PDB file of C-alpha atoms in Angstrom:
ATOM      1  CA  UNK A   1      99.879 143.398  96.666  1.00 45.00           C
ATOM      2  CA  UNK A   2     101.057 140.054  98.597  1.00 44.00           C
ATOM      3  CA  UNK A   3     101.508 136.845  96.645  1.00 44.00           C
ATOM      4  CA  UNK A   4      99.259 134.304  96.005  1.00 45.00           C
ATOM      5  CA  UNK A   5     100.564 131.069  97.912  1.00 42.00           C
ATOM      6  CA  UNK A   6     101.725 128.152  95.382  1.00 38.00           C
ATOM      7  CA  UNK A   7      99.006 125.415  95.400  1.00 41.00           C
ATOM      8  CA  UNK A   8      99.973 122.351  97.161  1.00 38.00           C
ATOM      9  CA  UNK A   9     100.111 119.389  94.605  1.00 39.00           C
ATOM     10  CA  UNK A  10      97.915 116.721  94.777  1.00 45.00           C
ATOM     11  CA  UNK A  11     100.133 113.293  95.521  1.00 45.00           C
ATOM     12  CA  UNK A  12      99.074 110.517  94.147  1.00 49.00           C
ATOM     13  CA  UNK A  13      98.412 107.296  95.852  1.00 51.00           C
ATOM     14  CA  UNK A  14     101.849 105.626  94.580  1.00 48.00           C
ATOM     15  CA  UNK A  15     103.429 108.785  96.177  1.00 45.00           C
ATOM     16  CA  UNK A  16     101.060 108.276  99.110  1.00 46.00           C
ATOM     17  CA  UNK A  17     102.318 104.697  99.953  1.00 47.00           C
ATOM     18  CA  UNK A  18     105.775 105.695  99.697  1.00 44.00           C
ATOM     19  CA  UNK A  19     106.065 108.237 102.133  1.00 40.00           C
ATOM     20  CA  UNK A  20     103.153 106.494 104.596  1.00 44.00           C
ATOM     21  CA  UNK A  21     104.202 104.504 107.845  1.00 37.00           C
ATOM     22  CA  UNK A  22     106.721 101.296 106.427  1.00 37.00           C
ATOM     23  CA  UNK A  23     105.421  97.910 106.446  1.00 36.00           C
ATOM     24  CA  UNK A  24     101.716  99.229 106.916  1.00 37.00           C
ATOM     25  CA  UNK A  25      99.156  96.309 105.395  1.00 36.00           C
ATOM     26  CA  UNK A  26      96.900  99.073 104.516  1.00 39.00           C
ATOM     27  CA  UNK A  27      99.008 102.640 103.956  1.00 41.00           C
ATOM     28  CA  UNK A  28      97.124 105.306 106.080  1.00 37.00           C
ATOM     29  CA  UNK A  29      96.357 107.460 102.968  1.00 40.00           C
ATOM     30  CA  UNK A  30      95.453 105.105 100.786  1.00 60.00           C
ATOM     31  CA  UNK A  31      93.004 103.664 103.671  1.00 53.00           C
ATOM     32  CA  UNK A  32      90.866 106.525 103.033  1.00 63.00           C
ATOM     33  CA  UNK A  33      89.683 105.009  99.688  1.00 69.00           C
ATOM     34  CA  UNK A  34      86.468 103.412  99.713  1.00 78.00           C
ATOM     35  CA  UNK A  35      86.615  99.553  99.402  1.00 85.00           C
ATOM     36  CA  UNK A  36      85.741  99.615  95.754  1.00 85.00           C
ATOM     37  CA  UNK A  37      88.558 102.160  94.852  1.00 88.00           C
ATOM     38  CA  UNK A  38      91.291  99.999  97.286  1.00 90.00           C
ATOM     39  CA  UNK A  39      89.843  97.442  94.583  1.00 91.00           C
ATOM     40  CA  UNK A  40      90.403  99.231  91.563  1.00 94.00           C
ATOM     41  CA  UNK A  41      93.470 100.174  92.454  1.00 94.00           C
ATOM     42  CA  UNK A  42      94.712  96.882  93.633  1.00 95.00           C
ATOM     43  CA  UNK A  43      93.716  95.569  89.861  1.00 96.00           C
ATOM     44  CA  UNK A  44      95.821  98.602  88.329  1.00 97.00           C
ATOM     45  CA  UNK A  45      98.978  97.542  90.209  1.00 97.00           C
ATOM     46  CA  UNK A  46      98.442  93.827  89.416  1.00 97.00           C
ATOM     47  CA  UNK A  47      97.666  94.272  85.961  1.00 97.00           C
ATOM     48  CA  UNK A  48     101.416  96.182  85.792  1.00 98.00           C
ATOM     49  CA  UNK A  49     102.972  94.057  87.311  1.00 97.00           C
ATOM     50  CA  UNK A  50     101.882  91.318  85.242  1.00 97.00           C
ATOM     51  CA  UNK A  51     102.670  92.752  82.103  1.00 97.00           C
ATOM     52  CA  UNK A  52     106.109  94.345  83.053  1.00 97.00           C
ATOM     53  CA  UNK A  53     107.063  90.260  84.067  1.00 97.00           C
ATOM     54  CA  UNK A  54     106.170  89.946  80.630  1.00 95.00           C
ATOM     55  CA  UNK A  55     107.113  92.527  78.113  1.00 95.00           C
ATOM     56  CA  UNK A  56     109.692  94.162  80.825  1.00 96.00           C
ATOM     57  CA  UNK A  57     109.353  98.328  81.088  1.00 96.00           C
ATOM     58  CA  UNK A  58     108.423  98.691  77.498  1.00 96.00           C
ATOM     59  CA  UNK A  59     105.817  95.968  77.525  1.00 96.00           C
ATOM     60  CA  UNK A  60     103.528  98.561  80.072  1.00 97.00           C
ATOM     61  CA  UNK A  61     101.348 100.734  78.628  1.00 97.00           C
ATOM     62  CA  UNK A  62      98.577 102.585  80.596  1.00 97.00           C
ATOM     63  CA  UNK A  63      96.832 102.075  77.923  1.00 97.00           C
ATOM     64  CA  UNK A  64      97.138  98.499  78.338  1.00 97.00           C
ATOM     65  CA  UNK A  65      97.430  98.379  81.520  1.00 98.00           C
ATOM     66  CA  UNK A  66      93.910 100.318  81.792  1.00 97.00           C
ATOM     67  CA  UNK A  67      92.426  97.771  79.661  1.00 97.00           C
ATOM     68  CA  UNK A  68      93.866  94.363  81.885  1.00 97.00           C
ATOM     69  CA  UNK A  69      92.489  96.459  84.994  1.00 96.00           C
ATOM     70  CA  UNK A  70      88.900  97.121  83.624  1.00 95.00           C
ATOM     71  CA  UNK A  71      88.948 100.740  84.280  1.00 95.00           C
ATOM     72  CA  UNK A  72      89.308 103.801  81.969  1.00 96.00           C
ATOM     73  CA  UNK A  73      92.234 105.285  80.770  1.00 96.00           C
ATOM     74  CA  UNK A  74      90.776 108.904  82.849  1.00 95.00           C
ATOM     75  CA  UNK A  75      90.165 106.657  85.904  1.00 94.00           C
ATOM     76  CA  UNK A  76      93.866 105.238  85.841  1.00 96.00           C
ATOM     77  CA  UNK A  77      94.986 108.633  86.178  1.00 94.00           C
ATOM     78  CA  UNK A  78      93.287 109.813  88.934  1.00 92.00           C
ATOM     79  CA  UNK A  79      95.068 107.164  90.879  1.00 93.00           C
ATOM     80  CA  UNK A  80      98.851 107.086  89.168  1.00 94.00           C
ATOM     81  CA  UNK A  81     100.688 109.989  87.148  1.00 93.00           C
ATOM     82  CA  UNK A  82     102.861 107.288  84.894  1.00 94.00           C
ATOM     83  CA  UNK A  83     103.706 103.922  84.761  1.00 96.00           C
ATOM     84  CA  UNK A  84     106.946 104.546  86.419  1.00 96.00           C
ATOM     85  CA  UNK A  85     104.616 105.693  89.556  1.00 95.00           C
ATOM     86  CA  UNK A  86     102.748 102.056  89.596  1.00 96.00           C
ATOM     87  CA  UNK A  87     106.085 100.796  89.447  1.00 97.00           C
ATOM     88  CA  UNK A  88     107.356 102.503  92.423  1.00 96.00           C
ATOM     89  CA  UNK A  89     104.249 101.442  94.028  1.00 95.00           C
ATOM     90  CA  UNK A  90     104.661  97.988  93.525  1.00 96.00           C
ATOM     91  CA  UNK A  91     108.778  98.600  94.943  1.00 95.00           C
ATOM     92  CA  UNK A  92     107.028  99.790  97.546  1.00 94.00           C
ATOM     93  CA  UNK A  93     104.981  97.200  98.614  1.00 93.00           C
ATOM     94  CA  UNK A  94     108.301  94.936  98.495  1.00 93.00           C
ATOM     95  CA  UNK A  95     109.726  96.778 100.261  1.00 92.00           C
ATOM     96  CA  UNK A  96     107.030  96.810 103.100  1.00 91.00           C
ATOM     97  CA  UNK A  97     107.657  92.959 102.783  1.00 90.00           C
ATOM     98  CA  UNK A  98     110.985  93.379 103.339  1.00 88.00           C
ATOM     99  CA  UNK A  99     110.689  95.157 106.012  1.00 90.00           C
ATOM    100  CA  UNK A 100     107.586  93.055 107.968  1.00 89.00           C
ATOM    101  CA  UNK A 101     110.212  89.954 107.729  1.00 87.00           C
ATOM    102  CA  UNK A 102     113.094  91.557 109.036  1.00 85.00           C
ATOM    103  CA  UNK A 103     110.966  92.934 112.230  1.00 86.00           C
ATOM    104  CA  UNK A 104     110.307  89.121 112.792  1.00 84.00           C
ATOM    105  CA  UNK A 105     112.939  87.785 111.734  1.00 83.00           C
ATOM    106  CA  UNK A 106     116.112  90.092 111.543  1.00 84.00           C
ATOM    107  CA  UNK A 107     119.566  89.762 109.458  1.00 83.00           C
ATOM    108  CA  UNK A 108     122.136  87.177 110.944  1.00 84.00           C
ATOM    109  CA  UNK A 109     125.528  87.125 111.351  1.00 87.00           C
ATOM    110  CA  UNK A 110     128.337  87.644 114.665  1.00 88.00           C
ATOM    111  CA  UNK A 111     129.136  90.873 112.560  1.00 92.00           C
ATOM    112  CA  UNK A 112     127.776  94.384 111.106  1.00 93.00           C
ATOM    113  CA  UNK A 113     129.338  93.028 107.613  1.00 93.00           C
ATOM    114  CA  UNK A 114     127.740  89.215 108.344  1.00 94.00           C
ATOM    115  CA  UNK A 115     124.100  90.910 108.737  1.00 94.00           C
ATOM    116  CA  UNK A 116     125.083  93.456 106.318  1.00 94.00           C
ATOM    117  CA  UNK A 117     125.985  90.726 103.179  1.00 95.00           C
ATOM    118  CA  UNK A 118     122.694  88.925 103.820  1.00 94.00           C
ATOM    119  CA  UNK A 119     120.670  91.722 103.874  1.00 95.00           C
ATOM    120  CA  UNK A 120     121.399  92.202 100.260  1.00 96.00           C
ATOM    121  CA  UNK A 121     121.603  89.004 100.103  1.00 96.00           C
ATOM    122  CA  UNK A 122     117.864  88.373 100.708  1.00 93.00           C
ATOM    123  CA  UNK A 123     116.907  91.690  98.940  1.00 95.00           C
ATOM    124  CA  UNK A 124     118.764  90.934  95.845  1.00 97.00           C
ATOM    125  CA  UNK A 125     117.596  87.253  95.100  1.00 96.00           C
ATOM    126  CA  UNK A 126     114.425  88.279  96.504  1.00 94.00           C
ATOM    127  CA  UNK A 127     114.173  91.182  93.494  1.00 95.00           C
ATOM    128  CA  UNK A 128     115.743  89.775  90.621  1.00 96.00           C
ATOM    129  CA  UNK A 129     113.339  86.572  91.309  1.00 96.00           C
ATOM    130  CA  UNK A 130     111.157  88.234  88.846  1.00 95.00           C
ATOM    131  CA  UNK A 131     114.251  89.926  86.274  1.00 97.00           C
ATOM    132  CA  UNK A 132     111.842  91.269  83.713  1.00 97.00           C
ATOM    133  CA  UNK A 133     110.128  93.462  86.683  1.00 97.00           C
ATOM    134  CA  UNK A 134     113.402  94.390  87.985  1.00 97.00           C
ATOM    135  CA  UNK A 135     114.604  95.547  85.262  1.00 97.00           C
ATOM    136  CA  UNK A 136     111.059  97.896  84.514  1.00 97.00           C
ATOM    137  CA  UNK A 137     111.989  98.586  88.427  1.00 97.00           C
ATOM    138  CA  UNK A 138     115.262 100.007  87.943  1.00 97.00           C
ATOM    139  CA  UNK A 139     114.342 101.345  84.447  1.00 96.00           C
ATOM    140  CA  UNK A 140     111.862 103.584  86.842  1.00 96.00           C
ATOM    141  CA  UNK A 141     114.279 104.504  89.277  1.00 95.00           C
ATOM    142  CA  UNK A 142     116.463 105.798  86.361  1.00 93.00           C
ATOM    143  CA  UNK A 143     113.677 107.449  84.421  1.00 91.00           C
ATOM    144  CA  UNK A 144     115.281 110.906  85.773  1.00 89.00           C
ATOM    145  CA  UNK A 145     111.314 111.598  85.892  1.00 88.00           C
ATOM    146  CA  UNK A 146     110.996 114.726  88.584  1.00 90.00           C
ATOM    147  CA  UNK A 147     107.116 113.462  89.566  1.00 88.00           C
ATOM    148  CA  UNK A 148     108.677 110.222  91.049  1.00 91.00           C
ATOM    149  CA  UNK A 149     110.976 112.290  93.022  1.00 91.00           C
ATOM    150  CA  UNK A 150     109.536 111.770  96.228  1.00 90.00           C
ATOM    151  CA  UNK A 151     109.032 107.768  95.871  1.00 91.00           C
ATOM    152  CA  UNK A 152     112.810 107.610  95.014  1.00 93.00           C
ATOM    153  CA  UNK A 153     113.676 109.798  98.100  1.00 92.00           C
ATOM    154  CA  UNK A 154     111.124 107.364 100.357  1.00 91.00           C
ATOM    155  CA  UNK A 155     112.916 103.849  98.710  1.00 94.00           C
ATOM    156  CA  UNK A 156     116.905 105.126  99.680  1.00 93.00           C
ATOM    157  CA  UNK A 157     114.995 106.065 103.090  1.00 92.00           C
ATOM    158  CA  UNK A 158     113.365 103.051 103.803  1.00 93.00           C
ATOM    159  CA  UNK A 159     116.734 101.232 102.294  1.00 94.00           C
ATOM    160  CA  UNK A 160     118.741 103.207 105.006  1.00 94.00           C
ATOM    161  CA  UNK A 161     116.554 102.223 108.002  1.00 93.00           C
ATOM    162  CA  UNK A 162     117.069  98.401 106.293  1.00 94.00           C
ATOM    163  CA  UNK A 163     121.268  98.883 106.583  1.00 95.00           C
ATOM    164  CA  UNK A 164     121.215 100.443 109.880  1.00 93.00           C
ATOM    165  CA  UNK A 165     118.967  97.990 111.377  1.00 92.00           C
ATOM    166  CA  UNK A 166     121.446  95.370 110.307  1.00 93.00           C
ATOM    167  CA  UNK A 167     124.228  97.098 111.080  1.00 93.00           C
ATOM    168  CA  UNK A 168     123.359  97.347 114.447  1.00 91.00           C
ATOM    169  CA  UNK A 169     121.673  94.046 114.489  1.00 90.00           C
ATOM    170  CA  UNK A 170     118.183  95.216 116.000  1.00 87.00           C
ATOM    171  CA  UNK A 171     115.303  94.374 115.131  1.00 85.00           C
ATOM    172  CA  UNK A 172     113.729  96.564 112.559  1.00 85.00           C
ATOM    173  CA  UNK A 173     110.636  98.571 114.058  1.00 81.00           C
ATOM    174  CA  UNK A 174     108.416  98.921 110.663  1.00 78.00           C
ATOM    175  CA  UNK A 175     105.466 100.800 112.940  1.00 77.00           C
ATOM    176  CA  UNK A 176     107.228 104.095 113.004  1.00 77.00           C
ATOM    177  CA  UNK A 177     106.762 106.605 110.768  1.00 75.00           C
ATOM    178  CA  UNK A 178     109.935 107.727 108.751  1.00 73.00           C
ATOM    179  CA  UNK A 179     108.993 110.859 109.498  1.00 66.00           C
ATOM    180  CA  UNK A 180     109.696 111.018 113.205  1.00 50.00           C
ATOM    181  CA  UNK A 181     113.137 109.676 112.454  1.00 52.00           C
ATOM    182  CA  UNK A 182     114.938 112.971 111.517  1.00 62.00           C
ATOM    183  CA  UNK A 183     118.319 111.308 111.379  1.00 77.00           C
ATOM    184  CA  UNK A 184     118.315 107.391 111.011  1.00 87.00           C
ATOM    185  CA  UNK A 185     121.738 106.376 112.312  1.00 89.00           C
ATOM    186  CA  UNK A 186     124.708 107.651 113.180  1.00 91.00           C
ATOM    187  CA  UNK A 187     126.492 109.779 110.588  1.00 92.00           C
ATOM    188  CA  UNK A 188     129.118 106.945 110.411  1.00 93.00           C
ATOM    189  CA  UNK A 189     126.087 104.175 109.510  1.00 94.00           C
ATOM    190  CA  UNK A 190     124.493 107.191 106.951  1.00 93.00           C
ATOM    191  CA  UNK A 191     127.785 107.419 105.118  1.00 94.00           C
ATOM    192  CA  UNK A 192     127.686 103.423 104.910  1.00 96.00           C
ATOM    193  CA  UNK A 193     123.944 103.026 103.954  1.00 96.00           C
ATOM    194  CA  UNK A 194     124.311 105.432 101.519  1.00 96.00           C
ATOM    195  CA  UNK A 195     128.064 104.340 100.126  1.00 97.00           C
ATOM    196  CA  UNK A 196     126.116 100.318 100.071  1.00 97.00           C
ATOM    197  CA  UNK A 197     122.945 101.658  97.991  1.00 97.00           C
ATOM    198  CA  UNK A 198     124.913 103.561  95.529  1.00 97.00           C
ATOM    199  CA  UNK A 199     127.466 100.520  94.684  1.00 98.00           C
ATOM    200  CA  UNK A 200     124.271  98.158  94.914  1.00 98.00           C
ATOM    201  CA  UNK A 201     121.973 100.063  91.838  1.00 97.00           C
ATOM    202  CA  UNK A 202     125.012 100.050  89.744  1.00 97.00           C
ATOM    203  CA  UNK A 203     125.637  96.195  90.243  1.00 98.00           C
ATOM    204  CA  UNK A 204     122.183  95.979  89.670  1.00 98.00           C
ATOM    205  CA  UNK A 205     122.069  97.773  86.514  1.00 97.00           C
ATOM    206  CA  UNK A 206     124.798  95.337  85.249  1.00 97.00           C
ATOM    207  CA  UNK A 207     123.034  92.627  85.950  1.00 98.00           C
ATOM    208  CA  UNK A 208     120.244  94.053  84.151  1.00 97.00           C
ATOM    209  CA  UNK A 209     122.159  94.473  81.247  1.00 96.00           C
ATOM    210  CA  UNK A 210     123.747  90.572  81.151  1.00 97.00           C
ATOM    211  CA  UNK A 211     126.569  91.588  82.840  1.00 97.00           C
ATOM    212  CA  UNK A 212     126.654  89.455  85.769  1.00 97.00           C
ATOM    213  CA  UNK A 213     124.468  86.964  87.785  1.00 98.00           C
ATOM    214  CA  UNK A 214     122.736  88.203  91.264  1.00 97.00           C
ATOM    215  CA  UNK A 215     125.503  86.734  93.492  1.00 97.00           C
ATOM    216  CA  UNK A 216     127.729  88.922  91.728  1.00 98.00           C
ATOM    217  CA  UNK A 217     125.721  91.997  92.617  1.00 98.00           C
ATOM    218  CA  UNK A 218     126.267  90.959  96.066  1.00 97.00           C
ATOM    219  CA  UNK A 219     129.433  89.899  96.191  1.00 97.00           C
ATOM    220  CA  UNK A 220     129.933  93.533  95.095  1.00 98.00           C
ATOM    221  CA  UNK A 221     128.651  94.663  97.763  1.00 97.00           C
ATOM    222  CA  UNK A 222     130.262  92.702 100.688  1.00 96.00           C
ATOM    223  CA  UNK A 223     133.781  94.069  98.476  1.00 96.00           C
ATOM    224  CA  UNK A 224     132.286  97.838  99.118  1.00 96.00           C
ATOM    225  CA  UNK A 225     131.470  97.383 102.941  1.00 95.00           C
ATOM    226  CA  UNK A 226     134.855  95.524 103.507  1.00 94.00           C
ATOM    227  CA  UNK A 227     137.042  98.630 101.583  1.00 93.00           C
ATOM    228  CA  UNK A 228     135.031 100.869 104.187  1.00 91.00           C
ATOM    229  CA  UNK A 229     135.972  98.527 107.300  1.00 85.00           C
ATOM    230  CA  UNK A 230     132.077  97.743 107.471  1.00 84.00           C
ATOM    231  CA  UNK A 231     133.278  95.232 110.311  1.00 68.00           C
ATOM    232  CA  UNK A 232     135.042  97.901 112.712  1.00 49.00           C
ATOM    233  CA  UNK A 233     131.344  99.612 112.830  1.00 46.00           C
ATOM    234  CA  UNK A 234     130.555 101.008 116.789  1.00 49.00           C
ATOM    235  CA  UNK A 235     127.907  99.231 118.311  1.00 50.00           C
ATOM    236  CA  UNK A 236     124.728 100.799 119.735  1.00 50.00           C
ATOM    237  CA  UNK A 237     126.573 100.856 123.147  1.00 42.00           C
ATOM    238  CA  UNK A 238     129.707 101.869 121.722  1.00 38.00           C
ATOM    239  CA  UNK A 239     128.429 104.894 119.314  1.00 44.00           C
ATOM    240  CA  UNK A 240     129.669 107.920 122.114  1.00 40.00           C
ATOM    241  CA  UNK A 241     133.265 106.940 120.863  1.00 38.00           C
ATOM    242  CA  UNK A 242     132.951 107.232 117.607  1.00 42.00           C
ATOM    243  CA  UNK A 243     134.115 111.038 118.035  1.00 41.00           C
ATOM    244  CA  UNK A 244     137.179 109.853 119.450  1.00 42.00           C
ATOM    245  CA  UNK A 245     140.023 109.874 117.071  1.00 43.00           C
ATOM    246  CA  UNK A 246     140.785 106.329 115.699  1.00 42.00           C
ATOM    247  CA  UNK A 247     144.127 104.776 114.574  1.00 43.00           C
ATOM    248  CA  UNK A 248     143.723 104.125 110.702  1.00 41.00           C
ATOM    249  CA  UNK A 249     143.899 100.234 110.033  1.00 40.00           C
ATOM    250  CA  UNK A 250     145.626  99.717 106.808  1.00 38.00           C
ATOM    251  CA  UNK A 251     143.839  97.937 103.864  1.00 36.00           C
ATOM    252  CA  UNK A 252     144.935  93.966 104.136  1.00 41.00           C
ATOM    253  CA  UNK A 253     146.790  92.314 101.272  1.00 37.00           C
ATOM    254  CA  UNK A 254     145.038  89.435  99.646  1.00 39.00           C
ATOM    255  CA  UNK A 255     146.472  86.746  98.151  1.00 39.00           C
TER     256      UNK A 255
END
């Protein structure tokens, strides 16, 4: 007797947006909705959003958040799982915003650790504008909630197409698809991006505990990418050496 196939779970829109097309006004999924459910669920983010720069994580409640929306508590379901998935949503969104200015206007600097430093720069100030939804951001991110697995795994993607774009100093291209992007980068600019967004949540999470201001967070930042010789990273045009064996440069005293 074969085996029944495992049903496909349904996403939910929150999951939708982060894995759809970046910097999309309208995500492709969520376009499907009918104008009165892009509505509803436009009110369901807000209302979250409004109450986590409030009352911070613990200050949103579906509940609550059901009743600042006008919907029912069932209806609220059928578009998020938890309150850590509107959340992500929202992150989302920012990031898309993120990601639409940098296409226009990319990350300065004469060098990959210049672009690199403002990058975070404008990311950082840009989050911690509103701290109390930050810190219900991060408190999401941290949730260690498995549904939300897939919006975490779009956000470091999305964050890694941000680092390499700056890196490089292109112009980010927010029309493709992550999808069709197999391997963003080089392994080199991988290894960075992911070395960069690992140092940067921790910062962030001392911030959010009082433990520093935002500058800090980057400061700590431009510290990682200089310990990894951000600066020494290939160019585009320059990327076929980079399997060429390379003379070590020792780590500079400062005074």
């Amino acid at each position: 007797m074969s085996a029944r196939p495992t049903p496909r779970r349904r996403l939910s829109p929150g999951e939708k947006r982060a894995a759809s097309p970046a910097g999309c006004p309208t995500p492709a999924p969520v376009a499907g909705l009918a104008v009165s459910q892009l509505r509803r669920l436009r009110r369901i983010v807000d209302a979250a959003v409004s109450l986590a720069e409030r009352g911070g994580f613990d200050g949103v409640r579906l509940r609550d958040v059901a009743e600042a929306s006008d919907v029912a508590l069932g209806t609220l379901y059928k578009y998020f799982r938890s309150k850590e998935d509107i959340l992500l949503f929202a992150l989302a969104e920012r990031v898309g915003l993120m990601e639409t200015a940098l296409a226009s206007a990319p990350a300065e600097g004469a060098s990959p650790l210049a672009r690199c430093e403002q990058l975070f720069r404008r990311t950082t100030l840009g989050l911690t504008a509103q701290p109390q939804l930050a810190r219900a951001v991060l408190r999401s991110l941290a949730s260690g909630d498995p549904s939300i697995a897939l919006q975490i795994a779009a956000f470091r993607l999305r964050m890694t197409r941000l680092i390499v774009a700056s890196l490089r100093g292109e112009p980010l291209d927010p029309s493709v698809p992550l999808e069709a992007e197999i391997e963003i980068g080089t392994e080199r600019e991988r290894q960075v991006a992911f070395v960069l967004m690992n140092v940067w949540y921790s910062s962030l999470a001392g911030w959010a505990g009082g433990l520093h201001a935002p500058e800090v967070v980057v400061a700590h930042v431009r510290m990682s990418a200089e310990l990894m010789s951000v600066a020494s990273t290939p160019s585009p045009g320059l990327r076929s050496a980079e399997s060429s064996p390379k003379e070590e440069r020792p780590m500079e005293s400062r005074t």
